[in-house]
PDB file of C-alpha atoms and ligand atoms in Angstrom:
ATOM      1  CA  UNK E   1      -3.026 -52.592 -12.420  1.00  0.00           C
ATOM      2  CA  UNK E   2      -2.809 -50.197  -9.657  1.00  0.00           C
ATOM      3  CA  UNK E   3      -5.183 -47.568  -9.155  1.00  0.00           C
ATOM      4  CA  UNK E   4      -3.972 -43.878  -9.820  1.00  0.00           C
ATOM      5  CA  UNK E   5      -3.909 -42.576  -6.563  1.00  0.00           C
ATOM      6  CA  UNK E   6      -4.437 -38.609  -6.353  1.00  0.00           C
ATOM      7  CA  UNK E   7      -1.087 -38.012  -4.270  1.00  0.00           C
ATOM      8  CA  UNK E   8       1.405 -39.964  -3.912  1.00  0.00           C
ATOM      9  CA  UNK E   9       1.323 -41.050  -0.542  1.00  0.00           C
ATOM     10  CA  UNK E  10       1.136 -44.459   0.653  1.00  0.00           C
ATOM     11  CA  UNK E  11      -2.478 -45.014   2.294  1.00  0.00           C
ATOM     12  CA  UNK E  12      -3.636 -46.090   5.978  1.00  0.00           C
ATOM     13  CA  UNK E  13      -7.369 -46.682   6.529  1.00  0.00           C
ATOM     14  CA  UNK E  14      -7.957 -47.288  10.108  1.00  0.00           C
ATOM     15  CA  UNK E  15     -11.333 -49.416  11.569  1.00  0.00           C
ATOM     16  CA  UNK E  16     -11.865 -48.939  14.774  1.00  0.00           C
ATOM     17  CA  UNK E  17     -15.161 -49.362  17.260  1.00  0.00           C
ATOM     18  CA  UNK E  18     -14.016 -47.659  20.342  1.00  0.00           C
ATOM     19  CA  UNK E  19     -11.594 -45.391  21.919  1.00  0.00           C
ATOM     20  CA  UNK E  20      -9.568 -44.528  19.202  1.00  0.00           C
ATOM     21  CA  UNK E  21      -5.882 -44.186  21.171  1.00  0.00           C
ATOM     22  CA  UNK E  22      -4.327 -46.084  18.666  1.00  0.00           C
ATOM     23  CA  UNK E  23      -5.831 -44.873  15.794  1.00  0.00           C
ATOM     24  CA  UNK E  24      -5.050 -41.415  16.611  1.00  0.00           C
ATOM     25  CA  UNK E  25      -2.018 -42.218  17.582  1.00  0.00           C
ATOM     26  CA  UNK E  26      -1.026 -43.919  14.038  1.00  0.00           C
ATOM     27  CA  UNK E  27      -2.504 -40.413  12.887  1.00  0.00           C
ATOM     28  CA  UNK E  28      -0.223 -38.429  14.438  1.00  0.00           C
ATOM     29  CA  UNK E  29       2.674 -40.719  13.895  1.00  0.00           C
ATOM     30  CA  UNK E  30       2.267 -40.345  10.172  1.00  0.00           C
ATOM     31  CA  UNK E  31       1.026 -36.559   9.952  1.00  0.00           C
ATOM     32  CA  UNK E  32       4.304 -34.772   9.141  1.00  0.00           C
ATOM     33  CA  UNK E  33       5.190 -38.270   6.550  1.00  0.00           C
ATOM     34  CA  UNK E  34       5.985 -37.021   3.211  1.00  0.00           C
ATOM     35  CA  UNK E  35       5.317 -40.715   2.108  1.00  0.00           C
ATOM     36  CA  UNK E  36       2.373 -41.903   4.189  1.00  0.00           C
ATOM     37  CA  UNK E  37      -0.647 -40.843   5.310  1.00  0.00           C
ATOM     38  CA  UNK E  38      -3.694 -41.869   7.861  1.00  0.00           C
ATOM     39  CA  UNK E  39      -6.270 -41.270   4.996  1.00  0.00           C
ATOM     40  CA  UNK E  40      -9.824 -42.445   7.034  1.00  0.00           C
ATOM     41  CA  UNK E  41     -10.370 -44.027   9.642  1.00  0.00           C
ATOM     42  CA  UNK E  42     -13.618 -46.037   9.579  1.00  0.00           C
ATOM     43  CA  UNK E  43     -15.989 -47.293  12.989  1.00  0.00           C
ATOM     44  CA  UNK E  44     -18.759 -49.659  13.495  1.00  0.00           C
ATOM     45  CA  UNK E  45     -19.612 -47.573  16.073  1.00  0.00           C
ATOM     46  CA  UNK E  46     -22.111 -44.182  15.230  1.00  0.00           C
ATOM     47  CA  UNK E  47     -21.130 -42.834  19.007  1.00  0.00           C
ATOM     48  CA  UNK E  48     -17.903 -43.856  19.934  1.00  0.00           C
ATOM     49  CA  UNK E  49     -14.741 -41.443  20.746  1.00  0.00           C
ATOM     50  CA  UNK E  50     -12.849 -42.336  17.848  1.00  0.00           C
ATOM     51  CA  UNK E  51     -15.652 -40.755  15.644  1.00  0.00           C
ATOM     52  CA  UNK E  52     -15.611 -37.831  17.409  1.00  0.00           C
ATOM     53  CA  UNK E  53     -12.061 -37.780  17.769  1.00  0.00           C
ATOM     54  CA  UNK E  54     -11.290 -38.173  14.472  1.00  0.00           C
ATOM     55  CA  UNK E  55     -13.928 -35.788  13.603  1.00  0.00           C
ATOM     56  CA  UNK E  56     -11.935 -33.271  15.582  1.00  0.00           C
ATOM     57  CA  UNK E  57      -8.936 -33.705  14.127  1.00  0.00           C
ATOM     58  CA  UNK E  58     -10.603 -33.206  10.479  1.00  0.00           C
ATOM     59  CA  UNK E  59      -9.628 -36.375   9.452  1.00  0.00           C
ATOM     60  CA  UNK E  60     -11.719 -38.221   6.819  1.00  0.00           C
ATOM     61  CA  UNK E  61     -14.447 -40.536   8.753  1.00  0.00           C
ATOM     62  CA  UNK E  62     -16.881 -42.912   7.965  1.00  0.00           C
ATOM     63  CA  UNK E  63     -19.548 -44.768   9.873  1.00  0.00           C
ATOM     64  CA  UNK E  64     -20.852 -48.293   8.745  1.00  0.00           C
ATOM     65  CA  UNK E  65     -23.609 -51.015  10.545  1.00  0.00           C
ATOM     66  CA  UNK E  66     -22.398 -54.152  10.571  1.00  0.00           C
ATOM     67  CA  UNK E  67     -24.245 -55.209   8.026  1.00  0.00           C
ATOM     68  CA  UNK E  68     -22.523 -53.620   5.732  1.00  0.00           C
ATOM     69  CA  UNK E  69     -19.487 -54.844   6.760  1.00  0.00           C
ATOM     70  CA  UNK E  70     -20.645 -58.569   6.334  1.00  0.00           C
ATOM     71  CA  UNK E  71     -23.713 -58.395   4.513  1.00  0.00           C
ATOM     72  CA  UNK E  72     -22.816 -55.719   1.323  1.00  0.00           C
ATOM     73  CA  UNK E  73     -20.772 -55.450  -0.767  1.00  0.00           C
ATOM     74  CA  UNK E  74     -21.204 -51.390  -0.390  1.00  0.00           C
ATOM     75  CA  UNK E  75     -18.487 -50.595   2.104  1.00  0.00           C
ATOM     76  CA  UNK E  76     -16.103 -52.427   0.785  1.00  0.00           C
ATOM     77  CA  UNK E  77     -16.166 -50.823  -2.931  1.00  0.00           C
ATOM     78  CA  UNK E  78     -15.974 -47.588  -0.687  1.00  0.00           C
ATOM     79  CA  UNK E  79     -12.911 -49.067   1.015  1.00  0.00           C
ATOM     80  CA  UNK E  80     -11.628 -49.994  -2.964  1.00  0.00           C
ATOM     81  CA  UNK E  81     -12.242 -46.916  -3.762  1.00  0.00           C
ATOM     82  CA  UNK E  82      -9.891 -45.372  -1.553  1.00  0.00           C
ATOM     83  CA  UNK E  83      -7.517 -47.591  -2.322  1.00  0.00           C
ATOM     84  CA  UNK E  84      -5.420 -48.319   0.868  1.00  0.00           C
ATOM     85  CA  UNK E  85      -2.341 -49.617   0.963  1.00  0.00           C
ATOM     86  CA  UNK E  86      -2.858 -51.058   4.534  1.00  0.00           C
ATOM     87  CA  UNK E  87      -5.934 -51.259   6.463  1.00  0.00           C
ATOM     88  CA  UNK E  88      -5.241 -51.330  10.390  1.00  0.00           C
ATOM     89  CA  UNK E  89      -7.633 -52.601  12.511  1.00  0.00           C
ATOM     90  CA  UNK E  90      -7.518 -50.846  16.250  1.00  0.00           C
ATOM     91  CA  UNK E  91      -9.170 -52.000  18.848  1.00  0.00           C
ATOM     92  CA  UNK E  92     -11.829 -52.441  15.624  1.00  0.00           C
ATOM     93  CA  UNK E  93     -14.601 -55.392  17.522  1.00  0.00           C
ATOM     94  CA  UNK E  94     -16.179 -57.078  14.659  1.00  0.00           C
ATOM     95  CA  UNK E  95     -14.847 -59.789  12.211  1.00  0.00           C
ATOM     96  CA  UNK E  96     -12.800 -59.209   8.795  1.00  0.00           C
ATOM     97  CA  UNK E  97     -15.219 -60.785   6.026  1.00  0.00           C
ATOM     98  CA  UNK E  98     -13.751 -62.923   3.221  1.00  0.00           C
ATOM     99  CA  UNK E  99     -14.673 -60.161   0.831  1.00  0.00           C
ATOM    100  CA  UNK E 100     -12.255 -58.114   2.520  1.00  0.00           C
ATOM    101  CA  UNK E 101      -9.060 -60.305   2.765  1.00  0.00           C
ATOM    102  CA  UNK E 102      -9.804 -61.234  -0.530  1.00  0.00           C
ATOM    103  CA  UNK E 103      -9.565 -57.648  -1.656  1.00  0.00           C
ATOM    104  CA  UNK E 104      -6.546 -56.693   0.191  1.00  0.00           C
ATOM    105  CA  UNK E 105      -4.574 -59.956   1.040  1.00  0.00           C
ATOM    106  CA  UNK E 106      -1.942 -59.592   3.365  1.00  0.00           C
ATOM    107  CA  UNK E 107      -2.568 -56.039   3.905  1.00  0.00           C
ATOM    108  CA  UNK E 108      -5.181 -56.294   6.596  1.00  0.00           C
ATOM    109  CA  UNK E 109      -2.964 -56.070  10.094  1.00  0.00           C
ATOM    110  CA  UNK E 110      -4.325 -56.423  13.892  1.00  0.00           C
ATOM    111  CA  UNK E 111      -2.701 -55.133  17.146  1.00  0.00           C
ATOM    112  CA  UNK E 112      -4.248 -57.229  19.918  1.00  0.00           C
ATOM    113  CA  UNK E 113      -2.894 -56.639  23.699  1.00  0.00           C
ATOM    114  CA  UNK E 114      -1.886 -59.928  24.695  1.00  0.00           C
ATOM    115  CA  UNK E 115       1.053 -62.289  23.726  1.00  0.00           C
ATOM    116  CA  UNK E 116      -1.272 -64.298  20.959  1.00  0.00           C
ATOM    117  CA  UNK E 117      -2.149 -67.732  21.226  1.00  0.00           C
ATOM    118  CA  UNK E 118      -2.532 -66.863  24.877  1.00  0.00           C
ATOM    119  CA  UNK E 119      -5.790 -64.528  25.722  1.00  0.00           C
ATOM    120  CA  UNK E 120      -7.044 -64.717  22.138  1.00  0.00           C
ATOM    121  CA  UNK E 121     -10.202 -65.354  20.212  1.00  0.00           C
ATOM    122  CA  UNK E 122     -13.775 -63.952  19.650  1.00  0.00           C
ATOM    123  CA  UNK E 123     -15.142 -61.412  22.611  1.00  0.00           C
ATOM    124  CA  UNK E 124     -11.012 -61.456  24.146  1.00  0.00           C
ATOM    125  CA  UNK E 125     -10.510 -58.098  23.816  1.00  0.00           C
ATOM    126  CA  UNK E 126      -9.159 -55.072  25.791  1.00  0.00           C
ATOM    127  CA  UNK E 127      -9.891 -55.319  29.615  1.00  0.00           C
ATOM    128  CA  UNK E 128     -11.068 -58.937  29.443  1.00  0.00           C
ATOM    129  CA  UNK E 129      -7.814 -59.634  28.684  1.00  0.00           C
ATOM    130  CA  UNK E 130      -5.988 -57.444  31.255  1.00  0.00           C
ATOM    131  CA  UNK E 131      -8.537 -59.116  33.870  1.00  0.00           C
ATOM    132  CA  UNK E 132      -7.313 -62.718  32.466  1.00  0.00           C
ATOM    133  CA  UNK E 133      -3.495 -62.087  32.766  1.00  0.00           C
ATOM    134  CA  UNK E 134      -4.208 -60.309  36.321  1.00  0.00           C
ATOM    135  CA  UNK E 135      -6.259 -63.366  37.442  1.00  0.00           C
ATOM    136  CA  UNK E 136      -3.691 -66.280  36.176  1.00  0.00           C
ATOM    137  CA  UNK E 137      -0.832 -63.972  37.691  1.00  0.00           C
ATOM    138  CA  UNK E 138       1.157 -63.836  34.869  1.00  0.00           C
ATOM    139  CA  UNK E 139       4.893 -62.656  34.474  1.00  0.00           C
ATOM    140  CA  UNK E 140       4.878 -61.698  31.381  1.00  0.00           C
ATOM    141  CA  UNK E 141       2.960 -59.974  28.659  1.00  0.00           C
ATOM    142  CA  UNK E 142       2.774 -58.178  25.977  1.00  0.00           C
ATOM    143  CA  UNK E 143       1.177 -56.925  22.637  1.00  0.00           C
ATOM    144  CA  UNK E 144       0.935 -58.934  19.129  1.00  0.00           C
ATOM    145  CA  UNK E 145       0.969 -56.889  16.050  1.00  0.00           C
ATOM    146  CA  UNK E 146      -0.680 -59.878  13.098  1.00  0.00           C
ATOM    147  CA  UNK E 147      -1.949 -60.402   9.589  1.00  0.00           C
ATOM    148  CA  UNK E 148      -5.543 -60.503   9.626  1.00  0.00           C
ATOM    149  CA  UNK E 149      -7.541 -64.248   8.709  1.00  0.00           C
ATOM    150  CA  UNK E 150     -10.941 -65.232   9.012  1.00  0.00           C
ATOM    151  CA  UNK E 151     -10.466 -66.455  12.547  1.00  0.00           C
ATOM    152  CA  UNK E 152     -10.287 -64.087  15.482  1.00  0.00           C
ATOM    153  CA  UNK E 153      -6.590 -62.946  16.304  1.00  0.00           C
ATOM    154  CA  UNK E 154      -5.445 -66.216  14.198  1.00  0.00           C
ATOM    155  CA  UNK E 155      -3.082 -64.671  11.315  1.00  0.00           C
ATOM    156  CA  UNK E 156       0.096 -64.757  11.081  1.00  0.00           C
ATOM    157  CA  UNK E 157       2.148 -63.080  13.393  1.00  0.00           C
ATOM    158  CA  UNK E 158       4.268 -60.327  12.077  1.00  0.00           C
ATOM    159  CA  UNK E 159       5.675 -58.726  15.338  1.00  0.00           C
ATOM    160  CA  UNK E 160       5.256 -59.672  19.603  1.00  0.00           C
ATOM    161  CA  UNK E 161       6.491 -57.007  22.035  1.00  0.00           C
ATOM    162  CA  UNK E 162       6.900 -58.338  25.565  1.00  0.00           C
ATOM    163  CA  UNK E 163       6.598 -56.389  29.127  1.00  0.00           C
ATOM    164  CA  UNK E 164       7.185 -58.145  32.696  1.00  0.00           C
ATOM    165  CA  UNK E 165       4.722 -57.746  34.867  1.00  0.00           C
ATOM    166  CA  UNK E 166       5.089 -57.055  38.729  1.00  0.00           C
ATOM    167  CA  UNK E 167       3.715 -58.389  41.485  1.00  0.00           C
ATOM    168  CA  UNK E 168       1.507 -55.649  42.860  1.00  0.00           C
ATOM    169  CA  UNK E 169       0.508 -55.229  38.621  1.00  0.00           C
ATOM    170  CA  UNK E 170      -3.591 -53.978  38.794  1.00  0.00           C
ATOM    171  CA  UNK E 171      -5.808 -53.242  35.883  1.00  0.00           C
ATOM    172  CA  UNK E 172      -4.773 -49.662  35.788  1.00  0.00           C
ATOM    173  CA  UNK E 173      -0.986 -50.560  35.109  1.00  0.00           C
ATOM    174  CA  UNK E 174      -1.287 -53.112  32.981  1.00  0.00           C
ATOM    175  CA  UNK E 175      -3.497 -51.418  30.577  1.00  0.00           C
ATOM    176  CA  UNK E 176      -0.963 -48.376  30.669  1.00  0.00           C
ATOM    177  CA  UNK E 177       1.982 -50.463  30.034  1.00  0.00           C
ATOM    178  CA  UNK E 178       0.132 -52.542  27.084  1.00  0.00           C
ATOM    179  CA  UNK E 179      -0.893 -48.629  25.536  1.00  0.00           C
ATOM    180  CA  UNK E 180       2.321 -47.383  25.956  1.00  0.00           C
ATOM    181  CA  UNK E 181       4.088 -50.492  23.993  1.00  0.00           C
ATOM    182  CA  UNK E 182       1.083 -50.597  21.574  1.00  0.00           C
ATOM    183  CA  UNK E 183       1.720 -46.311  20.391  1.00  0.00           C
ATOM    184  CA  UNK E 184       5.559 -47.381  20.335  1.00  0.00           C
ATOM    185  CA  UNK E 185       5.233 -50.181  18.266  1.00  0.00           C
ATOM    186  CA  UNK E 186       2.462 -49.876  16.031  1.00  0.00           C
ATOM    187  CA  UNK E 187       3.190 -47.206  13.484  1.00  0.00           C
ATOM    188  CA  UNK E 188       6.618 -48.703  13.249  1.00  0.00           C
ATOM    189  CA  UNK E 189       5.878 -52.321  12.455  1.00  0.00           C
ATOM    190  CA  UNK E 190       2.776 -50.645   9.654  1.00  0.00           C
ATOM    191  CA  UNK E 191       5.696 -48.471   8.410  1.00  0.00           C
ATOM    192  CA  UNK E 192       8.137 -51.134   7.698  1.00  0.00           C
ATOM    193  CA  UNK E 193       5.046 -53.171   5.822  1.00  0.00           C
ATOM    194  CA  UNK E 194       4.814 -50.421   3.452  1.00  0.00           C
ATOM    195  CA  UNK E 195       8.600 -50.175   2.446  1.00  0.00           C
TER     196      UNK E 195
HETATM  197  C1  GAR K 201      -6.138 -51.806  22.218  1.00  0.00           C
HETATM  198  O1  GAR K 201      -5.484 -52.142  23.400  1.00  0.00           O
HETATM  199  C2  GAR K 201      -6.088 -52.969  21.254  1.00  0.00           C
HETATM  200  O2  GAR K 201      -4.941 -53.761  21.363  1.00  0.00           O
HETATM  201  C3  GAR K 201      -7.288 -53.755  21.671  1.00  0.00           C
HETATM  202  O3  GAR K 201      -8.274 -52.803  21.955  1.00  0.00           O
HETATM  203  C4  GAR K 201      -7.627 -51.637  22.473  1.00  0.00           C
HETATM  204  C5  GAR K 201      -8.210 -50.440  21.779  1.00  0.00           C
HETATM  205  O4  GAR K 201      -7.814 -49.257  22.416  1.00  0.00           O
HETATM  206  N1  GAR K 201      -7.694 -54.672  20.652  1.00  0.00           N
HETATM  207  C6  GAR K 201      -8.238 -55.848  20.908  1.00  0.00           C
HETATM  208  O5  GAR K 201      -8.421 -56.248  22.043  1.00  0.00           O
HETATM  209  C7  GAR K 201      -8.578 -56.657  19.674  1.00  0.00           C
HETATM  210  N2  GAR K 201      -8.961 -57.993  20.026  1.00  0.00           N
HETATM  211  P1  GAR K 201      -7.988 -47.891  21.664  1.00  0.00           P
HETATM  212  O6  GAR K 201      -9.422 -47.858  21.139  1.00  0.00           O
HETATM  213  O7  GAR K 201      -7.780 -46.840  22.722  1.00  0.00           O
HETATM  214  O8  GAR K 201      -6.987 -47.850  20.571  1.00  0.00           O
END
């Protein structure tokens, strides 16, 4: 049975390791919702900007090691506890546990900044990707919004959003027109999961 939940707003808890764009970005997408809200958001990372960020913002945050992501089973009766309805990883670096998807199946979701299979897999991740597409000259790319699995950027799709790429494309533009479709795109696609 479902666990009473002290409003009744659906619930987004939000991992993430770095930067925090996205995250922040699905916070402010959802802040005036009278059905959903960005309840924590959660980071491996002690120093990084989403922290502080988030912090800012006086949204609820919590820091774990990685150990307790992989290693305890503290974190994620935390997690239970809060009870999310979907748990968004952004730009979030570490792997998913079993214990996890177990927990909340089919209600763990990635964004990843590439058109998945292509540029996927353990340590792919945000400019090391951009560098990749930029090197093989690429026409096209794009951002994939996925289910999350045991294996790095491997679940099942649930949304790809392309973007053509130009000739004179650097590192700078490419990363601005991968942010730009991932804040369109990515509250929408979490929105329509929870309805
Ligand atoms: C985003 O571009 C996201 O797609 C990517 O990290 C960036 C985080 O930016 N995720 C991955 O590469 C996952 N493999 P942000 O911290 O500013 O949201």
């Amino acid at each position: 049975m479902e666990k009473s939940k002290s409003n009744s707003k659906k619930r987004i808890v939000v991992f993430a390791s770095g930067n925090g764009t996205n995250a922040i970005n699905l916070y402010h997408y959802f802040r005036d919702n009278e059905k959903v809200e960005v309840s924590h958001i959660l980071s491996n990372n002690k120093k990084s900007r989403v922290l502080r960020r988030a912090h800012d913002l006086g949204i609820k945050c919590i820091h774990f090691d990685k150990e307790d992501l992989q290693e305890s089973t503290n974190l994620l009766e935390v997690v239970k506890e809060i009870n999310p309805d979907i748990i968004a990883l952004a730009g979030f670096l570490l792997k998913i546990p079993e214990s996890f998807l177990a927990v909340f199946p089919n209600q763990i979701v990635n964004i990843h900044p590439s058109l998945l299979p292509k540029y996927g897999g353990e340590g792919m991740y945000g400019e090391r990707v951009f560098k990749r597409v930029l090197k093989n000259k690429d026409k096209e790319s794009g951002i994939t919004i996925h289910y999350v699995s045991t294996h790095y950027d491997e679940g099942e799709t649930i949304a790809q959003f392309k973007i053509d790429l130009e000739d004179n494309e650097d590192l700078n533009s490419l990363e601005e027109k991968i942010h730009s479709l991932e804040y369109e795109h990515y509250p929408k696609e979490i929105e329509k999961l929870l309805f």
